[in-house]
């Protein structure tokens, strides 16, 4: 709704109200109530019910504070963090998301729900590209294995052959 541009070379922008940014080159869209952009250092700070969609890696990041550093493609997320990808849901109070490596680090009561499993630890590292989860500290969780139960076919003896055959 409001944009204020300032600095000696118009390096800074502050946006308030309904803020939406779409960067097709990087494959990112941002929505928030407040956004600060430092063009000189390529840093974006987003506050208030922030949502970042990473179209390149098919990840949605939600939190109340995001800081995105374009120089190393890293995003820091704080307060009520929710990260969604395919069949994975991650929650925590703090997260660091590295877009280049597709690595997510969660701290602050982190929990990951993935394929009907639940993972909790002091620190959780998720490799979103390889579908690997590393748990550090006190670890708890529930892991369910999918057993493929094959029904055994009944065996019947035929009088002519005297052998067992499967129906």
PDB file of C-alpha atoms in Angstrom:
ATOM      1  CA  UNK A   1       0.000   0.000   0.000  1.00  0.00           C
ATOM      2  CA  UNK A   2       2.901   2.391   0.830  1.00  0.00           C
ATOM      3  CA  UNK A   3       6.449   2.462  -0.511  1.00  0.00           C
ATOM      4  CA  UNK A   4       9.206   4.755   0.756  1.00  0.00           C
ATOM      5  CA  UNK A   5      12.476   4.812  -1.214  1.00  0.00           C
ATOM      6  CA  UNK A   6      15.524   6.521   0.266  1.00  0.00           C
ATOM      7  CA  UNK A   7      19.323   6.515   0.484  1.00  0.00           C
ATOM      8  CA  UNK A   8      22.027   8.299  -1.477  1.00  0.00           C
ATOM      9  CA  UNK A   9      21.516   6.043  -4.485  1.00  0.00           C
ATOM     10  CA  UNK A  10      17.931   4.962  -3.684  1.00  0.00           C
ATOM     11  CA  UNK A  11      19.404   1.847  -2.081  1.00  0.00           C
ATOM     12  CA  UNK A  12      16.620   1.276   0.449  1.00  0.00           C
ATOM     13  CA  UNK A  13      12.905   0.682   0.212  1.00  0.00           C
ATOM     14  CA  UNK A  14      10.335   0.243   2.966  1.00  0.00           C
ATOM     15  CA  UNK A  15       6.944  -1.156   2.056  1.00  0.00           C
ATOM     16  CA  UNK A  16       3.941  -1.385   4.366  1.00  0.00           C
ATOM     17  CA  UNK A  17       0.380  -2.585   4.037  1.00  0.00           C
ATOM     18  CA  UNK A  18      -0.385  -5.369   1.611  1.00  0.00           C
ATOM     19  CA  UNK A  19       3.076  -6.218   0.287  1.00  0.00           C
ATOM     20  CA  UNK A  20       3.739  -8.663  -2.520  1.00  0.00           C
ATOM     21  CA  UNK A  21       7.056  -9.177  -4.310  1.00  0.00           C
ATOM     22  CA  UNK A  22       7.603 -11.491  -7.268  1.00  0.00           C
ATOM     23  CA  UNK A  23      11.145 -12.182  -8.493  1.00  0.00           C
ATOM     24  CA  UNK A  24      10.776 -14.396 -11.569  1.00  0.00           C
ATOM     25  CA  UNK A  25      14.547 -14.477 -12.130  1.00  0.00           C
ATOM     26  CA  UNK A  26      15.198 -16.086  -8.724  1.00  0.00           C
ATOM     27  CA  UNK A  27      11.883 -17.944  -8.631  1.00  0.00           C
ATOM     28  CA  UNK A  28      10.666 -16.377  -5.374  1.00  0.00           C
ATOM     29  CA  UNK A  29       7.471 -14.653  -4.325  1.00  0.00           C
ATOM     30  CA  UNK A  30       6.961 -12.908  -0.967  1.00  0.00           C
ATOM     31  CA  UNK A  31       3.838 -11.710   0.796  1.00  0.00           C
ATOM     32  CA  UNK A  32       3.822  -9.770   4.059  1.00  0.00           C
ATOM     33  CA  UNK A  33       2.589  -6.779   5.993  1.00  0.00           C
ATOM     34  CA  UNK A  34       5.966  -5.009   6.052  1.00  0.00           C
ATOM     35  CA  UNK A  35       9.074  -5.315   3.885  1.00  0.00           C
ATOM     36  CA  UNK A  36      12.486  -3.648   3.983  1.00  0.00           C
ATOM     37  CA  UNK A  37      14.778  -4.008   0.948  1.00  0.00           C
ATOM     38  CA  UNK A  38      18.472  -3.152   0.967  1.00  0.00           C
ATOM     39  CA  UNK A  39      19.413  -3.121  -2.705  1.00  0.00           C
ATOM     40  CA  UNK A  40      23.098  -2.408  -2.016  1.00  0.00           C
ATOM     41  CA  UNK A  41      23.609  -5.572   0.113  1.00  0.00           C
ATOM     42  CA  UNK A  42      20.767  -7.604  -1.502  1.00  0.00           C
ATOM     43  CA  UNK A  43      18.949  -8.173   1.793  1.00  0.00           C
ATOM     44  CA  UNK A  44      15.196  -8.379   2.259  1.00  0.00           C
ATOM     45  CA  UNK A  45      13.565  -8.287   5.711  1.00  0.00           C
ATOM     46  CA  UNK A  46       9.910  -9.227   5.916  1.00  0.00           C
ATOM     47  CA  UNK A  47       7.670  -8.906   8.997  1.00  0.00           C
ATOM     48  CA  UNK A  48       4.147  -9.895   9.955  1.00  0.00           C
ATOM     49  CA  UNK A  49       2.535 -13.114   8.683  1.00  0.00           C
ATOM     50  CA  UNK A  50       5.205 -13.516   6.015  1.00  0.00           C
ATOM     51  CA  UNK A  51       4.967 -16.141   3.270  1.00  0.00           C
ATOM     52  CA  UNK A  52       7.761 -16.952   0.839  1.00  0.00           C
ATOM     53  CA  UNK A  53       7.195 -19.311  -2.046  1.00  0.00           C
ATOM     54  CA  UNK A  54      10.342 -20.796  -3.542  1.00  0.00           C
ATOM     55  CA  UNK A  55       9.139 -21.900  -6.960  1.00  0.00           C
ATOM     56  CA  UNK A  56      12.576 -23.251  -7.921  1.00  0.00           C
ATOM     57  CA  UNK A  57      12.624 -25.802  -5.070  1.00  0.00           C
ATOM     58  CA  UNK A  58       8.833 -26.079  -4.600  1.00  0.00           C
ATOM     59  CA  UNK A  59       8.987 -24.972  -0.949  1.00  0.00           C
ATOM     60  CA  UNK A  60       6.628 -22.680   0.969  1.00  0.00           C
ATOM     61  CA  UNK A  61       8.082 -20.867   3.992  1.00  0.00           C
ATOM     62  CA  UNK A  62       5.916 -19.121   6.591  1.00  0.00           C
ATOM     63  CA  UNK A  63       6.893 -17.127   9.668  1.00  0.00           C
ATOM     64  CA  UNK A  64       6.492 -13.767  11.363  1.00  0.00           C
ATOM     65  CA  UNK A  65       9.987 -12.583  10.425  1.00  0.00           C
ATOM     66  CA  UNK A  66      12.054 -13.509   7.374  1.00  0.00           C
ATOM     67  CA  UNK A  67      15.448 -12.222   6.360  1.00  0.00           C
ATOM     68  CA  UNK A  68      16.605 -13.220   2.899  1.00  0.00           C
ATOM     69  CA  UNK A  69      20.235 -12.712   1.882  1.00  0.00           C
ATOM     70  CA  UNK A  70      20.425 -12.825  -1.895  1.00  0.00           C
ATOM     71  CA  UNK A  71      24.234 -13.003  -1.963  1.00  0.00           C
ATOM     72  CA  UNK A  72      24.264 -16.563  -0.581  1.00  0.00           C
ATOM     73  CA  UNK A  73      20.582 -17.494  -1.158  1.00  0.00           C
ATOM     74  CA  UNK A  74      19.947 -18.003   2.569  1.00  0.00           C
ATOM     75  CA  UNK A  75      16.726 -17.238   4.405  1.00  0.00           C
ATOM     76  CA  UNK A  76      16.415 -16.897   8.190  1.00  0.00           C
ATOM     77  CA  UNK A  77      12.903 -17.427   9.517  1.00  0.00           C
ATOM     78  CA  UNK A  78      11.679 -16.725  13.057  1.00  0.00           C
ATOM     79  CA  UNK A  79       8.534 -17.009  15.185  1.00  0.00           C
ATOM     80  CA  UNK A  80       5.906 -19.565  14.251  1.00  0.00           C
ATOM     81  CA  UNK A  81       7.912 -21.115  11.426  1.00  0.00           C
ATOM     82  CA  UNK A  82       6.089 -23.442   9.025  1.00  0.00           C
ATOM     83  CA  UNK A  83       7.789 -24.960   6.007  1.00  0.00           C
ATOM     84  CA  UNK A  84       5.912 -27.079   3.481  1.00  0.00           C
ATOM     85  CA  UNK A  85       7.199 -29.272   0.677  1.00  0.00           C
ATOM     86  CA  UNK A  86       5.290 -32.109  -0.987  1.00  0.00           C
ATOM     87  CA  UNK A  87       4.366 -34.501   1.831  1.00  0.00           C
ATOM     88  CA  UNK A  88       6.598 -32.820   4.446  1.00  0.00           C
ATOM     89  CA  UNK A  89       5.546 -30.257   7.072  1.00  0.00           C
ATOM     90  CA  UNK A  90       8.165 -28.651   9.329  1.00  0.00           C
ATOM     91  CA  UNK A  91       7.507 -26.478  12.384  1.00  0.00           C
ATOM     92  CA  UNK A  92       9.866 -24.605  14.679  1.00  0.00           C
ATOM     93  CA  UNK A  93      10.572 -21.197  16.166  1.00  0.00           C
ATOM     94  CA  UNK A  94      13.766 -20.603  14.166  1.00  0.00           C
ATOM     95  CA  UNK A  95      14.941 -21.895  10.799  1.00  0.00           C
ATOM     96  CA  UNK A  96      17.715 -21.349   8.283  1.00  0.00           C
ATOM     97  CA  UNK A  97      16.917 -22.281   4.698  1.00  0.00           C
ATOM     98  CA  UNK A  98      19.750 -22.500   2.173  1.00  0.00           C
ATOM     99  CA  UNK A  99      18.213 -22.430  -1.305  1.00  0.00           C
ATOM    100  CA  UNK A 100      21.421 -23.359  -3.147  1.00  0.00           C
ATOM    101  CA  UNK A 101      21.979 -26.557  -1.153  1.00  0.00           C
ATOM    102  CA  UNK A 102      18.250 -27.180  -0.454  1.00  0.00           C
ATOM    103  CA  UNK A 103      19.114 -27.588   3.260  1.00  0.00           C
ATOM    104  CA  UNK A 104      16.806 -26.636   6.102  1.00  0.00           C
ATOM    105  CA  UNK A 105      18.002 -26.256   9.718  1.00  0.00           C
ATOM    106  CA  UNK A 106      15.307 -26.112  12.422  1.00  0.00           C
ATOM    107  CA  UNK A 107      15.730 -25.132  16.092  1.00  0.00           C
ATOM    108  CA  UNK A 108      13.395 -24.001  18.844  1.00  0.00           C
ATOM    109  CA  UNK A 109      11.088 -26.976  19.480  1.00  0.00           C
ATOM    110  CA  UNK A 110      11.380 -28.313  15.927  1.00  0.00           C
ATOM    111  CA  UNK A 111       9.127 -31.040  14.609  1.00  0.00           C
ATOM    112  CA  UNK A 112       8.959 -32.603  11.157  1.00  0.00           C
ATOM    113  CA  UNK A 113       5.984 -34.564   9.850  1.00  0.00           C
ATOM    114  CA  UNK A 114       6.930 -36.608   6.807  1.00  0.00           C
ATOM    115  CA  UNK A 115       5.199 -39.592   5.194  1.00  0.00           C
ATOM    116  CA  UNK A 116       3.128 -40.341   8.325  1.00  0.00           C
ATOM    117  CA  UNK A 117       6.269 -40.174  10.506  1.00  0.00           C
ATOM    118  CA  UNK A 118       6.998 -37.588  13.199  1.00  0.00           C
ATOM    119  CA  UNK A 119      10.496 -36.405  14.170  1.00  0.00           C
ATOM    120  CA  UNK A 120      11.408 -34.213  17.171  1.00  0.00           C
ATOM    121  CA  UNK A 121      14.839 -33.153  18.426  1.00  0.00           C
ATOM    122  CA  UNK A 122      16.753 -30.148  19.735  1.00  0.00           C
ATOM    123  CA  UNK A 123      17.989 -29.495  16.189  1.00  0.00           C
ATOM    124  CA  UNK A 124      16.738 -30.993  12.936  1.00  0.00           C
ATOM    125  CA  UNK A 125      18.523 -30.722   9.594  1.00  0.00           C
ATOM    126  CA  UNK A 126      16.534 -31.648   6.496  1.00  0.00           C
ATOM    127  CA  UNK A 127      18.114 -32.210   3.099  1.00  0.00           C
ATOM    128  CA  UNK A 128      15.068 -31.427   0.961  1.00  0.00           C
ATOM    129  CA  UNK A 129      16.763 -32.616  -2.216  1.00  0.00           C
ATOM    130  CA  UNK A 130      17.837 -36.053  -0.905  1.00  0.00           C
ATOM    131  CA  UNK A 131      14.885 -36.544   1.496  1.00  0.00           C
ATOM    132  CA  UNK A 132      17.260 -37.053   4.449  1.00  0.00           C
ATOM    133  CA  UNK A 133      16.650 -35.957   8.031  1.00  0.00           C
ATOM    134  CA  UNK A 134      19.376 -35.549  10.684  1.00  0.00           C
ATOM    135  CA  UNK A 135      18.314 -35.273  14.331  1.00  0.00           C
ATOM    136  CA  UNK A 136      20.546 -33.832  17.069  1.00  0.00           C
ATOM    137  CA  UNK A 137      20.093 -33.668  20.830  1.00  0.00           C
ATOM    138  CA  UNK A 138      17.192 -35.337  22.617  1.00  0.00           C
ATOM    139  CA  UNK A 139      15.418 -37.258  19.873  1.00  0.00           C
ATOM    140  CA  UNK A 140      11.841 -38.538  19.895  1.00  0.00           C
ATOM    141  CA  UNK A 141       9.422 -39.499  17.215  1.00  0.00           C
ATOM    142  CA  UNK A 142       7.116 -42.003  15.654  1.00  0.00           C
ATOM    143  CA  UNK A 143       8.092 -43.942  12.578  1.00  0.00           C
ATOM    144  CA  UNK A 144       5.640 -46.168  10.771  1.00  0.00           C
ATOM    145  CA  UNK A 145       6.761 -48.744   8.249  1.00  0.00           C
ATOM    146  CA  UNK A 146       4.519 -49.774   5.435  1.00  0.00           C
ATOM    147  CA  UNK A 147       4.404 -53.549   5.372  1.00  0.00           C
ATOM    148  CA  UNK A 148       3.264 -55.030   2.159  1.00  0.00           C
ATOM    149  CA  UNK A 149       1.342 -58.050   3.224  1.00  0.00           C
ATOM    150  CA  UNK A 150       1.017 -60.454   0.377  1.00  0.00           C
ATOM    151  CA  UNK A 151      -1.890 -62.775   0.651  1.00  0.00           C
ATOM    152  CA  UNK A 152      -0.765 -66.338   0.279  1.00  0.00           C
ATOM    153  CA  UNK A 153      -2.618 -68.170  -2.396  1.00  0.00           C
ATOM    154  CA  UNK A 154      -4.249 -71.361  -1.168  1.00  0.00           C
ATOM    155  CA  UNK A 155      -2.637 -74.570  -2.333  1.00  0.00           C
ATOM    156  CA  UNK A 156      -4.871 -77.273  -3.787  1.00  0.00           C
ATOM    157  CA  UNK A 157      -3.917 -80.839  -4.595  1.00  0.00           C
ATOM    158  CA  UNK A 158      -5.262 -82.124  -7.894  1.00  0.00           C
ATOM    159  CA  UNK A 159      -6.203 -85.807  -7.950  1.00  0.00           C
ATOM    160  CA  UNK A 160      -4.820 -86.418 -11.474  1.00  0.00           C
ATOM    161  CA  UNK A 161      -1.341 -85.085 -10.916  1.00  0.00           C
ATOM    162  CA  UNK A 162      -0.928 -85.593  -7.181  1.00  0.00           C
ATOM    163  CA  UNK A 163       0.959 -82.258  -7.033  1.00  0.00           C
ATOM    164  CA  UNK A 164       0.209 -78.994  -5.357  1.00  0.00           C
ATOM    165  CA  UNK A 165      -0.898 -76.128  -7.556  1.00  0.00           C
ATOM    166  CA  UNK A 166      -1.782 -72.569  -6.790  1.00  0.00           C
ATOM    167  CA  UNK A 167      -5.237 -71.343  -7.685  1.00  0.00           C
TER     168      UNK A 167
END
